[in-house]
Coordinates of C-alpha atoms in Angstrom, one line a residue:
Q1 CA -97.6 -14.7 -17.4
V2 CA -96.1 -15.1 -13.9
Q3 CA -98.1 -14.3 -10.7
L4 CA -96.0 -13.5 -7.6
V5 CA -97.3 -13.5 -4.1
E6 CA -95.2 -12.1 -1.2
S7 CA -95.7 -12.8 2.4
G8 CA -93.8 -12.5 5.6
G9 CA -93.9 -8.7 6.3
G10 CA -94.7 -7.3 9.6
L11 CA -93.6 -5.2 12.6
V12 CA -90.3 -5.8 14.2
Q13 CA -88.0 -4.0 16.6
A14 CA -84.7 -2.6 15.5
G15 CA -82.1 -5.4 15.4
G16 CA -84.7 -8.0 14.8
S17 CA -85.2 -10.3 11.8
L18 CA -87.9 -11.1 9.2
R19 CA -88.0 -13.5 6.3
L20 CA -90.0 -12.6 3.2
S21 CA -91.3 -15.2 0.8
C22 CA -92.2 -14.9 -2.9
A23 CA -94.2 -17.7 -4.4
A24 CA -94.3 -17.8 -8.2
S25 CA -97.1 -19.3 -10.2
K26 CA -94.8 -20.5 -13.0
R27 CA -93.6 -24.0 -12.8
T28 CA -90.0 -22.9 -12.8
L29 CA -88.3 -19.5 -12.9
S30 CA -85.2 -21.0 -14.5
P31 CA -83.3 -19.4 -16.2
Y32 CA -84.7 -16.0 -15.1
V33 CA -83.9 -13.6 -12.3
M34 CA -85.8 -12.8 -9.1
G35 CA -85.3 -9.4 -7.5
W36 CA -86.5 -7.7 -4.3
F37 CA -87.2 -4.0 -4.2
R38 CA -88.5 -1.7 -1.6
Q39 CA -90.3 1.6 -1.5
A40 CA -90.4 3.9 1.5
P41 CA -93.0 6.6 1.9
G42 CA -92.2 9.6 -0.2
K43 CA -89.2 7.8 -1.8
E44 CA -88.5 6.0 -5.1
R45 CA -88.6 2.3 -5.4
E46 CA -85.1 0.9 -5.0
F47 CA -83.3 -2.3 -5.7
V48 CA -82.5 -4.5 -2.7
A49 CA -81.2 -7.8 -3.9
G50 CA -81.3 -10.1 -6.9
I51 CA -80.7 -13.8 -7.7
R52 CA -80.3 -15.8 -10.9
W53 CA -82.6 -18.8 -10.6
T54 CA -80.2 -21.0 -12.4
G55 CA -76.9 -21.2 -10.5
G56 CA -78.0 -19.0 -7.6
S57 CA -75.6 -16.1 -8.1
T58 CA -76.6 -13.1 -6.1
Y59 CA -76.3 -9.3 -5.9
Y60 CA -77.0 -6.8 -3.2
A61 CA -77.5 -3.1 -2.7
D62 CA -74.7 -1.7 -0.5
A63 CA -77.3 -0.7 2.1
V64 CA -78.3 -4.3 2.9
K65 CA -75.1 -6.1 2.1
G66 CA -74.1 -8.3 5.1
R67 CA -77.5 -8.1 6.7
F68 CA -79.9 -9.5 4.0
T69 CA -79.7 -12.8 2.2
I70 CA -81.6 -13.6 -0.9
S71 CA -82.2 -17.3 -1.8
R72 CA -84.5 -19.5 -3.7
D73 CA -86.1 -23.0 -3.4
N74 CA -86.4 -24.6 -6.8
A75 CA -88.8 -27.4 -5.6
R76 CA -91.2 -24.8 -4.2
N77 CA -90.6 -22.2 -6.9
T78 CA -90.2 -19.7 -4.1
G79 CA -87.8 -17.0 -3.4
Y80 CA -86.8 -15.6 0.0
L81 CA -85.3 -12.5 1.5
Q82 CA -83.9 -13.1 5.0
M83 CA -83.5 -9.8 6.7
N84 CA -81.4 -9.6 9.9
S85 CA -80.1 -6.7 11.9
L86 CA -83.1 -4.6 10.8
K87 CA -83.0 -0.8 11.1
P88 CA -85.8 1.8 11.2
E89 CA -84.6 2.9 7.7
D90 CA -85.4 -0.5 6.3
T91 CA -89.1 0.4 6.8
A92 CA -90.8 0.1 3.4
V93 CA -93.2 -1.9 1.2
Y94 CA -91.1 -4.8 -0.2
Y95 CA -91.8 -6.1 -3.6
C96 CA -90.5 -9.2 -5.4
A97 CA -90.2 -9.2 -9.2
V98 CA -89.0 -11.4 -12.0
D99 CA -86.9 -10.4 -14.9
R100 CA -86.9 -12.6 -18.1
S101 CA -83.2 -12.3 -18.4
V102 CA -80.2 -14.2 -17.1
V103 CA -78.3 -11.2 -15.6
V104 CA -79.2 -9.5 -12.4
T105 CA -80.0 -5.9 -12.9
T106 CA -80.9 -3.1 -10.6
I107 CA -83.0 -1.4 -13.3
I108 CA -86.7 -1.5 -12.3
A109 CA -87.9 -1.2 -15.9
S110 CA -86.2 -4.5 -16.7
Y111 CA -88.4 -6.5 -14.5
D112 CA -91.5 -7.9 -16.2
Y113 CA -93.6 -9.3 -13.3
W114 CA -94.3 -7.8 -9.9
G115 CA -95.9 -9.0 -6.6
Q116 CA -98.4 -6.9 -4.7
G117 CA -95.9 -6.0 -2.0
T118 CA -95.7 -6.6 1.7
Q119 CA -95.1 -4.0 4.5
V120 CA -92.1 -4.1 6.7
T121 CA -92.0 -1.7 9.6
V122 CA -89.0 -1.5 11.9
S123 CA -89.5 0.3 15.2
S124 CA -86.7 2.0 17.0

């Protein structure tokens, strides 16, 4: 079992930045995958970014490519999502999740463990 705790959400103006954190209870997430997803009101949950814990290869949704950066800190067993140039359409609850595989996937059902979510609101 892996517990995930997100933090770092909040209210920011368009063009601003936020960094989300996801702390995992498991001693190491290697060789699994951590993903970030988001869900806006009235919309389905969607993939944002993913990272292989071993090696650090990353994958991004087109909507955030070039603006968001996913990373991980092995020593802290914590993942991060740095969000720059935020837009009002980025407003959503953001979730981190862990998939017990070695390939980053965008498929929600593939992820085994989920955090509680953190609200990100971008004002125009």
